[in-house]
Amino acid sequence: MGKNLFGLNGAFPPMKTTESRTAVLITAWTVIISIGLFTVVAQEIFHFRVSEDLQYYVAMGIPLVGLLLTFAWKAIRPLRPFFGLFLVLEAAHWLVLARLDKLPVFQSWLRNPSFNVYMLAEQSLKLIITLAIIAFLFVIHKKRQAFFLARGDTAAPMEAIPWLGIRKGTRWNKFGPIAGVCITLGLLVFLVLGGRPSAAMFVKVLPFVPAILLAATLNAFYEEVTFKASFLSVLENVVGRQQALLLMAAFFGFLHFYGVPYGVLGVLMAGILGWLLGRSMLETRGLWWAWFIHFLQDVAVFVFLAVGSVTPGG
């Protein structure tokens, strides 16, 4: 077998020693926590707003240093695809969300007061990022099934989740719809209490329904592929399933500090949800349930955004 993009015989060489596994885990967690905490700490503790470019430079610099370090430190060499993914992810976000979206044509759409226009413009930019991530994953994995870009076995059995009352062997085609509805209803309670919309406001939603459904479809696909499937695909065989889930969930949680829901509660809710949806990918070997459950929640969120009842980060 020839060497791949990262100079490895296969994307994920096995770790031969406990010391190597420990080094890989510590390094991966350091990167996730460093990037996740940077903006939050800068804004919430030191009370200054970090420039957009500086945020991206730091976010790109950390995995770049890690990638270079793998050439000097053999123990963490299995993390090269992880560092490569992080670098591509942050570079794509910087190019699209800090450069491309500044072009006059995109600015005219993003500043349009109509939800139908600005939300779909925003989602089109995110789709570009998703396609860049998919291209990268194809380079290192060759097959889309290797990074969960498939429907998967939607009736696959689940591993037990005692704290949710899930017994081993419960099928995803039974749990998935129930989870999607229950999680979305819980989110709706949060949105109603936080936004306190009037009944009349929801009448205004009707003209936006097609845009809401399309935006929810694209946003769920963007987040599940870009932040979950991608990270699981480069970590599962390196650090193990459980650590891969925790690393992905931690990063996904940090991303929602200024999202909907926001703050520490948003981080915890997104982290737990990310962990659950990540399990669906690993157990079904596909994207369907993760995308479907996320789609239902995004419909609820975009309804409230469309009527102006809630805003990200507040």
Coordinates of C-alpha atoms in Angstrom, one line a residue:
M1 CA 0.0 0.0 0.0
G2 CA 1.4 3.4 -1.0
K3 CA 1.7 6.3 1.4
N4 CA -1.1 8.7 1.5
L5 CA -1.3 12.5 1.7
F6 CA 0.1 12.5 5.2
G7 CA 3.1 10.2 4.5
L8 CA 1.4 7.3 6.3
N9 CA 0.7 3.8 5.1
G10 CA -3.0 4.2 5.5
A11 CA -4.7 7.1 7.3
F12 CA -4.7 5.5 10.7
P13 CA -1.6 3.4 11.7
P14 CA -2.2 1.5 14.9
M15 CA -0.7 2.7 18.2
K16 CA 1.7 0.0 19.4
T17 CA 2.3 1.2 23.0
T18 CA 0.4 2.6 26.0
E19 CA 2.7 5.6 25.9
S20 CA 1.8 6.3 22.3
R21 CA -1.9 6.1 23.1
T22 CA -1.5 8.4 26.1
A23 CA 0.5 10.9 24.0
V24 CA -2.2 10.9 21.3
L25 CA -5.1 11.4 23.7
I26 CA -3.4 14.2 25.6
T27 CA -2.4 16.0 22.4
A28 CA -5.9 15.6 20.9
W29 CA -7.6 16.9 24.0
T30 CA -5.2 19.8 24.3
V31 CA -6.0 20.9 20.7
I32 CA -9.7 20.6 21.2
I33 CA -9.8 22.5 24.4
S34 CA -7.3 25.2 23.3
I35 CA -9.3 26.0 20.2
G36 CA -12.6 25.7 21.9
L37 CA -11.8 27.9 24.8
F38 CA -9.8 30.6 23.0
T39 CA -12.6 32.9 21.9
V40 CA -14.8 32.3 24.9
V41 CA -12.0 33.1 27.4
A42 CA -10.9 36.1 25.4
Q43 CA -14.4 37.6 25.3
E44 CA -15.9 36.4 28.6
I45 CA -13.0 36.7 31.0
F46 CA -10.8 39.4 29.6
H47 CA -13.7 41.4 28.2
F48 CA -12.4 42.3 24.8
R49 CA -13.5 41.1 21.4
V50 CA -10.9 39.2 19.5
S51 CA -10.7 40.2 15.9
E52 CA -12.2 37.8 13.4
D53 CA -8.9 37.3 11.6
L54 CA -7.0 36.7 14.8
Q55 CA -9.5 34.0 15.8
Y56 CA -9.0 32.2 12.6
Y57 CA -5.2 32.6 12.7
V58 CA -5.0 31.1 16.1
A59 CA -7.5 28.3 15.1
M60 CA -5.4 27.5 12.1
G61 CA -2.1 27.9 13.9
I62 CA -2.7 25.3 16.6
P63 CA -3.4 22.3 14.3
L64 CA -0.6 23.5 11.9
V65 CA 1.9 23.3 14.8
G66 CA 0.5 19.9 15.7
L67 CA 0.8 18.7 12.2
L68 CA 4.5 19.8 12.1
L69 CA 5.1 18.3 15.5
T70 CA 4.1 14.8 14.1
F71 CA 7.2 14.8 12.0
A72 CA 9.4 15.2 15.0
W73 CA 7.4 13.2 17.6
K74 CA 6.6 9.7 16.2
A75 CA 4.2 8.9 19.0
I76 CA 1.5 11.3 17.8
R77 CA 2.0 10.5 14.1
P78 CA -1.5 8.8 13.9
L79 CA -3.0 12.3 14.5
R80 CA -1.9 13.7 11.2
P81 CA -5.3 13.2 9.6
F82 CA -6.9 14.9 12.6
F83 CA -4.6 17.9 12.4
G84 CA -5.1 18.0 8.6
L85 CA -8.8 18.0 9.0
F86 CA -8.7 20.8 11.6
L87 CA -6.5 22.9 9.4
V88 CA -8.7 22.4 6.4
L89 CA -11.8 23.2 8.5
E90 CA -10.5 26.4 9.9
A91 CA -9.0 27.5 6.6
A92 CA -12.2 26.9 4.8
H93 CA -14.1 28.9 7.4
W94 CA -11.7 31.7 7.2
L95 CA -11.8 31.9 3.4
V96 CA -15.6 31.6 3.2
L97 CA -16.8 33.4 6.3
A98 CA -14.1 36.1 6.6
R99 CA -13.3 36.6 2.9
L100 CA -15.9 35.3 0.5
D101 CA -18.8 36.7 2.5
K102 CA -17.3 40.2 2.3
L103 CA -17.8 40.3 -1.5
P104 CA -20.5 42.9 -2.4
V105 CA -22.8 40.3 -3.9
F106 CA -22.9 38.2 -0.6
Q107 CA -23.1 41.3 1.5
S108 CA -26.2 42.5 -0.3
W109 CA -27.8 39.1 0.4
L110 CA -26.6 38.8 4.0
R111 CA -27.8 42.3 4.9
N112 CA -31.2 41.8 3.3
P113 CA -33.9 42.1 6.0
S114 CA -35.8 39.2 4.5
F115 CA -35.2 35.8 6.2
N116 CA -35.8 34.2 2.8
V117 CA -32.7 36.0 1.5
Y118 CA -30.2 36.3 4.3
M119 CA -30.7 32.8 5.8
L120 CA -30.3 31.0 2.4
A121 CA -27.3 33.2 1.6
E122 CA -25.7 32.1 4.9
Q123 CA -26.5 28.5 4.3
S124 CA -25.0 28.6 0.8
L125 CA -21.7 29.8 2.3
K126 CA -21.8 26.9 4.8
L127 CA -22.4 24.5 2.0
I128 CA -19.2 25.6 0.3
I129 CA -17.4 24.7 3.6
T130 CA -19.1 21.3 3.8
L131 CA -18.0 20.5 0.2
A132 CA -14.4 21.4 1.0
I133 CA -14.5 19.1 4.0
I134 CA -16.1 16.3 1.9
A135 CA -13.3 16.7 -0.7
F136 CA -10.6 16.4 2.0
L137 CA -12.3 13.3 3.5
F138 CA -12.4 11.7 0.1
V139 CA -8.7 12.3 -0.3
I140 CA -7.8 10.5 2.9
H141 CA -10.6 7.9 3.0
K142 CA -11.3 7.2 -0.7
K143 CA -14.8 5.9 0.1
R144 CA -17.7 8.1 1.4
Q145 CA -18.9 5.3 3.7
A146 CA -15.7 5.7 5.6
F147 CA -16.8 9.1 6.8
F148 CA -20.5 8.2 7.2
L149 CA -21.7 9.9 4.0
A150 CA -24.3 7.2 3.6
R151 CA -27.8 6.4 4.9
G152 CA -26.4 3.6 6.9
D153 CA -28.3 0.8 8.6
T154 CA -31.2 2.8 10.0
A155 CA -32.5 -0.2 12.0
A156 CA -29.1 -1.0 13.6
P157 CA -29.1 -2.1 17.2
M158 CA -28.0 0.4 19.9
E159 CA -25.5 -0.1 22.7
A160 CA -27.0 0.5 26.1
I161 CA -27.3 4.0 27.5
P162 CA -28.4 3.5 31.1
W163 CA -28.9 7.1 32.0
L164 CA -31.4 7.4 29.1
G165 CA -33.0 4.1 29.9
I166 CA -31.8 2.6 26.6
R167 CA -31.3 -1.1 26.7
K168 CA -28.7 -2.8 24.5
G169 CA -30.3 -4.0 21.3
T170 CA -32.9 -1.2 21.0
R171 CA -33.2 -0.4 17.3
W172 CA -32.4 3.0 16.0
N173 CA -35.5 3.0 13.8
K174 CA -37.6 2.9 17.0
F175 CA -35.4 5.2 19.1
G176 CA -34.6 7.8 16.4
P177 CA -38.1 9.2 15.7
I178 CA -38.9 9.3 19.5
A179 CA -35.6 11.1 20.2
G180 CA -36.1 13.6 17.4
V181 CA -39.6 14.6 18.6
C182 CA -38.7 14.7 22.3
I183 CA -35.5 16.7 21.9
T184 CA -37.2 19.1 19.6
L185 CA -40.1 19.6 22.1
G186 CA -37.6 20.2 24.8
L187 CA -35.9 22.8 22.6
L188 CA -39.2 24.5 21.9
V189 CA -39.9 24.9 25.6
F190 CA -36.5 26.7 25.9
L191 CA -37.2 28.9 22.9
V192 CA -40.7 29.8 24.1
L193 CA -39.5 30.7 27.6
G194 CA -36.6 32.7 26.2
G195 CA -38.3 34.4 23.3
R196 CA -41.9 34.7 24.7
P197 CA -43.4 35.1 21.2
S198 CA -47.0 36.0 20.8
A199 CA -49.4 33.8 18.9
A200 CA -49.7 36.5 16.2
M201 CA -46.0 36.3 15.5
F202 CA -46.3 32.7 14.3
V203 CA -48.7 33.8 11.6
K204 CA -45.8 35.7 10.1
V205 CA -43.9 32.4 9.7
L206 CA -46.0 31.1 6.9
P207 CA -44.3 32.9 4.0
F208 CA -41.0 31.7 5.3
V209 CA -41.8 28.0 5.6
P210 CA -40.0 26.9 2.3
A211 CA -36.9 28.8 3.3
I212 CA -37.1 27.4 6.9
L213 CA -37.2 23.8 5.6
L214 CA -34.4 24.3 3.1
A215 CA -32.2 26.2 5.6
A216 CA -32.8 23.4 8.2
T217 CA -31.9 20.8 5.7
L218 CA -28.7 22.5 4.7
N219 CA -27.6 23.5 8.2
A220 CA -28.2 20.0 9.6
F221 CA -26.1 18.6 6.8
Y222 CA -23.4 21.2 7.3
E223 CA -23.0 20.6 11.1
E224 CA -23.3 16.8 11.0
V225 CA -20.8 16.3 8.2
T226 CA -18.4 19.2 9.1
F227 CA -18.2 18.8 12.9
K228 CA -19.3 15.3 13.6
A229 CA -18.8 12.7 10.8
S230 CA -15.5 14.3 9.8
F231 CA -13.9 14.2 13.3
L232 CA -15.3 10.7 14.1
S233 CA -13.8 9.4 10.9
V234 CA -10.3 10.5 11.7
L235 CA -10.4 9.7 15.4
E236 CA -12.3 6.5 15.8
N237 CA -9.5 4.1 14.8
V238 CA -6.9 6.2 16.5
V239 CA -8.2 6.9 20.0
G240 CA -11.1 4.5 20.1
R241 CA -14.9 5.0 19.8
Q242 CA -15.6 6.5 23.2
Q243 CA -12.7 9.0 23.2
A244 CA -13.6 10.0 19.6
L245 CA -17.2 10.7 20.7
L246 CA -16.1 12.7 23.7
L247 CA -13.6 14.8 21.7
M248 CA -16.1 15.5 19.0
A249 CA -18.9 16.3 21.5
A250 CA -16.6 18.7 23.4
F251 CA -15.7 20.6 20.3
F252 CA -19.3 20.7 19.1
G253 CA -20.4 22.0 22.5
F254 CA -17.8 24.8 22.5
L255 CA -19.0 25.9 19.1
H256 CA -22.5 26.6 20.6
F257 CA -21.4 29.1 23.3
Y258 CA -22.8 31.9 21.1
G259 CA -25.4 29.8 19.3
V260 CA -29.0 28.9 20.0
P261 CA -29.3 27.9 22.8
Y262 CA -26.3 30.0 24.0
G263 CA -23.9 30.2 27.0
V264 CA -22.9 27.4 29.3
L265 CA -26.3 25.8 28.9
G266 CA -25.9 25.8 25.1
V267 CA -22.4 24.2 25.4
L268 CA -23.8 21.4 27.6
M269 CA -26.9 20.8 25.5
A270 CA -25.0 20.8 22.2
G271 CA -22.2 18.6 23.7
I272 CA -24.7 16.0 25.0
L273 CA -26.6 16.1 21.7
G274 CA -23.4 15.9 19.7
W275 CA -22.4 12.8 21.7
L276 CA -25.8 11.1 21.1
L277 CA -25.9 11.9 17.3
G278 CA -22.3 10.8 17.0
R279 CA -23.3 7.5 18.5
S280 CA -26.0 7.1 15.8
M281 CA -23.3 7.5 13.1
L282 CA -21.0 5.0 14.7
E283 CA -23.7 2.4 15.4
T284 CA -25.5 2.8 12.0
R285 CA -22.4 3.7 10.0
G286 CA -24.4 6.4 8.4
L287 CA -25.7 10.0 8.6
W288 CA -29.4 9.5 8.5
W289 CA -30.5 9.7 12.1
A290 CA -28.0 12.4 13.1
W291 CA -29.2 14.5 10.2
F292 CA -32.9 13.8 10.8
I293 CA -32.9 14.6 14.5
H294 CA -30.8 17.8 13.9
F295 CA -33.1 18.8 11.1
L296 CA -36.2 18.7 13.4
Q297 CA -34.4 21.0 15.9
D298 CA -33.2 23.4 13.2
V299 CA -36.8 23.8 12.0
A300 CA -37.8 24.9 15.4
V301 CA -34.8 27.3 15.8
F302 CA -35.3 28.8 12.3
V303 CA -39.0 29.4 13.0
F304 CA -38.1 31.5 16.0
L305 CA -35.3 33.3 14.1
A306 CA -37.7 34.0 11.2
V307 CA -40.1 35.8 13.5
G308 CA -37.2 37.6 15.3
S309 CA -38.2 36.1 18.7
V310 CA -34.6 34.9 19.5
T311 CA -31.2 35.7 18.2
P312 CA -27.9 33.6 18.4
G313 CA -26.0 34.4 21.6
G314 CA -28.9 36.1 23.3

